[in-house]
């Protein structure tokens, strides 16, 4: 039987063709000197050197980090081969991550390292993206968990109080108490019910406003909105003896009065809550086609790192142990202000108080009257 053999030169040619077909980089390295003695086409494409240029280099010229020396690698690779990740450098100085799979071979008393090198830029990017997503998801879950805890706590407190008051009311009725007492207990229960429904409203708002609030726009006067908002928190400011000053000129603009009042009430409630019972001021000034409205307190203030975050959903910069709250007031306010094509920001420093500034376009260039109210 005749066996068909391929001449050795042709074999070499075929192997070279094969190497040039492979997408991974193939380098044959002299284990004693580290010099590159063979490189395929993928190597030329990856390192941006011609084959001749590569053959004039040592593997150390392509590496960025101090890697295991070729001799060490040779030793560990001799038997089972080695697999590691490192960084390689292209001719233009740019760097890319690679996975190197090496084996040592001895041929005619010379030792070689056969390396198959894979560009893992895409894999690394996908890993980083997965990692980033995981962290974001974990953070979102932690925020949500804390939110649920705070929300149930916030809702439970007025519920418990209302329930206690209703029990008391029933006892008062059984005892035949005076109408005055019955009225007082009923009023107290009603005020807690109001608080409860405000909380529920806030939760609803947060989910409804996510798609962008629908505005009911009409030409309105900012001074009136500001005075109405201040009236809404009047009971609180009086109960705690907190001074509140309002300097808002008559400014007409195309806005949603109810929503704008909601923004101001949110900012005022925060100024009361975080304002250490110090005076609060509300002011506004017109600048060309914009109006800047400021709510200023002299309370606990905020660290610079918090000033953007607090406008996010459920975001808070205080511990639940010290201050209750859902972390939704500023989020809702931002949605409303942005729906008016405006913006909201805060200037603050810890212990120095905070100034929340809402900037709104007037919407109607002619509709402006700046006489002070
Ligand atoms: P809540 O007050 O219910 O936590 P907000 O969305 O209204 O939610 O506020 C988010 C966070 O911003 C608060 O938890 C608080 O840390 C911070 N913050 C808001 N207003 C002020 C303020 N006037 N002074 C200091 N910190 C404030």
Coordinates of N, CA and C in Angstrom, one line a residue, residues 85-188:
X85 N -4.0 36.6 32.5 CA -4.5 37.8 31.8 C -3.5 38.9 32.1
X86 N -3.2 39.7 31.1 CA -2.3 40.9 31.3 C -2.7 42.0 30.3
X87 N -1.8 43.0 30.3 CA -2.1 44.1 29.3 C -0.9 44.1 28.3
X88 N -1.3 44.3 27.0 CA -0.3 44.5 26.0 C -0.4 45.8 25.4
X89 N 0.7 46.2 24.8 CA 0.8 47.6 24.2 C 0.9 47.5 22.7
X90 N 0.2 48.4 22.0 CA 0.4 48.4 20.5 C 1.5 49.4 20.1
X91 N 1.8 49.4 18.8 CA 2.8 50.2 18.3 C 2.5 51.7 18.6
X92 N 1.2 52.1 18.6 CA 0.9 53.5 18.8 C 0.8 53.9 20.3
X93 N 1.1 52.9 21.1 CA 1.2 53.2 22.6 C -0.1 52.8 23.3
X94 N -1.2 52.6 22.5 CA -2.5 52.2 23.2 C -2.3 50.8 23.8
X95 N -3.2 50.6 24.8 CA -3.0 49.3 25.6 C -4.3 48.5 25.5
X96 N -4.2 47.2 25.5 CA -5.4 46.4 25.5 C -5.2 45.2 26.3
X97 N -6.3 44.7 26.9 CA -6.2 43.5 27.8 C -6.2 42.2 27.0
X98 N -5.4 41.3 27.4 CA -5.2 40.0 26.7 C -5.3 38.8 27.7
X99 N -5.7 37.7 27.1 CA -5.6 36.5 27.9 C -4.5 35.7 27.1
X100 N -3.5 35.3 27.9 CA -2.3 34.6 27.3 C -2.3 33.1 27.7
X101 N -2.3 32.2 26.7 CA -2.2 30.8 27.0 C -0.9 30.3 26.4
X102 N 0.0 29.9 27.3 CA 1.4 29.6 26.8 C 1.8 28.1 27.1
X103 N 2.6 27.6 26.3 CA 3.2 26.3 26.5 C 4.7 26.3 26.1
X104 N 5.5 25.6 26.9 CA 6.9 25.5 26.5 C 7.2 24.3 25.6
X105 N 8.1 24.5 24.7 CA 8.5 23.4 23.8 C 10.0 23.5 23.6
X106 N 10.6 22.3 23.4 CA 12.0 22.3 23.1 C 12.2 21.7 21.7
X107 N 13.0 22.4 20.9 CA 13.2 22.0 19.5 C 14.7 22.2 19.2
X108 N 15.3 21.2 18.8 CA 16.8 21.2 18.5 C 17.5 21.9 19.6
X109 N 17.3 21.5 20.8 CA 18.0 22.1 22.0 C 17.7 23.6 22.3
X110 N 16.8 24.1 21.5 CA 16.4 25.5 21.8 C 15.0 25.4 22.5
X111 N 14.8 26.3 23.4 CA 13.5 26.3 24.1 C 12.7 27.5 23.6
X112 N 11.4 27.2 23.4 CA 10.5 28.2 22.9 C 9.2 28.2 23.8
X113 N 8.6 29.4 23.7 CA 7.3 29.6 24.4 C 6.3 29.8 23.3
X114 N 5.3 28.9 23.2 CA 4.3 29.1 22.2 C 3.1 29.8 22.8
X115 N 2.8 30.9 22.4 CA 1.7 31.7 23.1 C 0.6 32.0 22.1
X116 N -0.6 31.7 22.6 CA -1.8 32.0 21.9 C -2.4 33.2 22.7
X117 N -2.6 34.3 22.1 CA -3.0 35.5 22.9 C -4.3 36.0 22.3
X118 N -5.3 36.2 23.3 CA -6.6 36.6 22.8 C -6.9 38.1 23.3
X119 N -7.3 38.9 22.4 CA -7.7 40.3 22.8 C -9.0 40.2 23.6
X120 N -9.0 40.5 24.9 CA -10.3 40.4 25.7 C -10.9 41.7 26.0
X121 N -10.7 42.7 25.1 CA -11.3 44.0 25.4 C -12.8 43.9 25.6
X122 N -13.5 43.2 24.6 CA -14.9 43.1 24.7 C -15.4 42.4 25.9
X123 N -14.7 41.3 26.3 CA -15.0 40.5 27.4 C -14.9 41.4 28.7
X124 N -13.8 42.1 28.8 CA -13.6 43.0 30.0 C -14.7 44.1 30.1
X125 N -15.0 44.6 28.9 CA -16.1 45.7 28.9 C -17.4 45.1 29.4
X126 N -17.7 43.9 28.9 CA -19.0 43.2 29.3 C -18.9 42.9 30.8
X127 N -17.8 42.5 31.3 CA -17.7 42.2 32.7 C -17.9 43.4 33.5
X128 N -17.2 44.5 33.1 CA -17.4 45.8 33.8 C -18.8 46.3 33.8
X129 N -19.5 46.1 32.7 CA -20.9 46.6 32.6 C -21.7 45.7 33.5
X130 N -21.5 44.4 33.5 CA -22.2 43.5 34.4 C -22.0 44.0 35.9
X131 N -20.8 44.2 36.2 CA -20.4 44.7 37.6 C -21.2 46.0 37.9
X132 N -21.2 46.9 36.9 CA -21.8 48.2 37.2 C -23.3 48.0 37.4
X133 N -23.9 47.2 36.5 CA -25.3 46.9 36.7 C -25.7 46.3 38.0
X134 N -24.8 45.4 38.4 CA -25.0 44.7 39.7 C -25.0 45.6 40.8
X135 N -24.0 46.5 40.8 CA -23.9 47.5 41.9 C -25.1 48.5 41.9
X136 N -25.5 48.9 40.6 CA -26.7 49.8 40.5 C -27.9 49.1 41.0
X137 N -28.1 47.8 40.7 CA -29.3 47.1 41.1 C -29.2 46.9 42.6
X138 N -28.1 46.6 43.2 CA -28.0 46.4 44.6 C -28.3 47.7 45.3
X139 N -27.8 48.8 44.8 CA -28.1 50.1 45.4 C -29.6 50.4 45.3
X140 N -30.1 50.1 44.2 CA -31.6 50.4 44.0 C -32.4 49.6 45.0
X141 N -32.0 48.3 45.1 CA -32.7 47.4 46.0 C -32.6 47.9 47.5
X142 N -31.4 48.4 47.8 CA -31.1 48.9 49.2 C -32.0 50.1 49.4
X143 N -32.0 51.0 48.4 CA -32.8 52.2 48.6 C -34.3 51.9 48.7
X144 N -34.7 50.9 47.9 CA -36.1 50.6 47.9 C -36.5 49.9 49.2
X145 N -35.6 49.1 49.7 CA -35.9 48.4 51.0 C -36.0 49.5 52.1
X146 N -35.0 50.4 52.1 CA -35.1 51.5 53.1 C -36.4 52.3 52.9
X147 N -36.7 52.6 51.7 CA -37.9 53.3 51.4 C -39.1 52.6 52.0
X148 N -39.2 51.3 51.7 CA -40.4 50.6 52.2 C -40.5 50.6 53.7
X149 N -39.3 50.5 54.3 CA -39.3 50.6 55.8 C -39.8 51.9 56.3
X150 N -39.2 53.0 55.6 CA -39.6 54.4 56.1 C -41.1 54.6 55.8
X151 N -41.5 54.2 54.6 CA -42.9 54.4 54.2 C -43.9 53.8 55.1
X152 N -43.6 52.5 55.5 CA -44.5 51.8 56.4 C -44.5 52.5 57.7
X153 N -43.3 52.9 58.2 CA -43.2 53.6 59.4 C -43.9 54.9 59.4
X154 N -43.7 55.7 58.3 CA -44.4 57.0 58.2 C -45.9 56.9 58.2
X155 N -46.4 55.8 57.5 CA -47.8 55.6 57.4 C -48.4 55.1 58.7
X156 N -47.6 54.2 59.4 CA -48.1 53.6 60.6 C -48.3 54.5 61.7
X157 N -47.3 55.5 61.8 CA -47.4 56.4 63.0 C -48.7 57.2 63.0
X158 N -49.1 57.9 62.0 CA -50.4 58.6 62.1 C -51.6 57.6 62.2
X159 N -51.5 56.4 61.6 CA -52.5 55.4 61.7 C -52.8 55.0 63.2
X160 N -51.6 54.8 63.9 CA -51.7 54.3 65.3 C -52.4 55.4 66.1
X161 N -51.9 56.7 65.8 CA -52.5 57.8 66.6 C -54.0 57.9 66.3
X162 N -54.4 57.8 65.1 CA -55.8 58.0 64.7 C -56.6 56.9 65.4
X163 N -56.0 55.7 65.4 CA -56.7 54.6 66.0 C -56.9 54.8 67.5
X164 N -55.8 55.3 68.2 CA -55.9 55.6 69.6 C -57.0 56.7 69.9
X165 N -57.0 57.7 69.0 CA -57.9 58.8 69.2 C -59.4 58.4 69.0
X166 N -59.6 57.5 68.1 CA -61.0 57.0 67.9 C -61.4 56.1 69.0
X167 N -60.5 55.4 69.6 CA -60.8 54.6 70.8 C -61.2 55.5 72.0
X168 N -60.4 56.6 72.1 CA -60.7 57.6 73.1 C -62.1 58.2 72.9
X169 N -62.3 58.5 71.6 CA -63.6 59.1 71.3 C -64.8 58.2 71.7
X170 N -64.6 56.9 71.4 CA -65.7 56.0 71.7 C -65.9 56.0 73.2
X171 N -64.8 56.0 74.0 CA -64.9 56.0 75.5 C -65.6 57.3 75.9
X172 N -65.2 58.4 75.3 CA -65.8 59.7 75.6 C -67.3 59.7 75.4
X173 N -67.7 59.1 74.2 CA -69.1 59.0 73.9 C -69.9 58.1 74.9
X174 N -69.2 57.0 75.3 CA -69.8 56.1 76.3 C -70.0 56.8 77.6
X175 N -69.0 57.6 77.9 CA -69.0 58.3 79.2 C -70.0 59.5 79.2
X176 N -70.4 59.9 78.0 CA -71.3 61.1 77.8 C -70.5 62.4 78.0
X177 N -69.3 62.4 77.5 CA -68.4 63.6 77.7 C -69.1 64.8 77.0
X178 N -68.5 66.0 77.3 CA -69.1 67.2 76.7 C -68.8 67.3 75.2
X179 N -69.6 68.1 74.5 CA -69.4 68.2 73.1 C -68.0 68.8 72.8
X180 N -67.5 69.7 73.6 CA -66.2 70.3 73.4 C -65.1 69.2 73.4
X181 N -65.1 68.3 74.3 CA -64.1 67.2 74.3 C -64.2 66.3 73.1
X182 N -65.5 66.0 72.7 CA -65.7 65.2 71.6 C -65.1 65.9 70.3
X183 N -65.4 67.2 70.2 CA -65.0 68.0 69.1 C -63.4 68.0 69.0
X184 N -62.8 68.2 70.2 CA -61.3 68.2 70.2 C -60.7 66.9 69.7
X185 N -61.3 65.8 70.2 CA -60.7 64.5 69.8 C -60.9 64.3 68.3
X186 N -62.1 64.7 67.8 CA -62.4 64.5 66.4 C -61.5 65.3 65.5
X187 N -61.2 66.6 66.0 CA -60.3 67.5 65.2 C -58.9 66.9 65.1
X188 N -58.5 66.3 66.3 CA -57.1 65.8 66.3 C -57.0 64.6 65.4

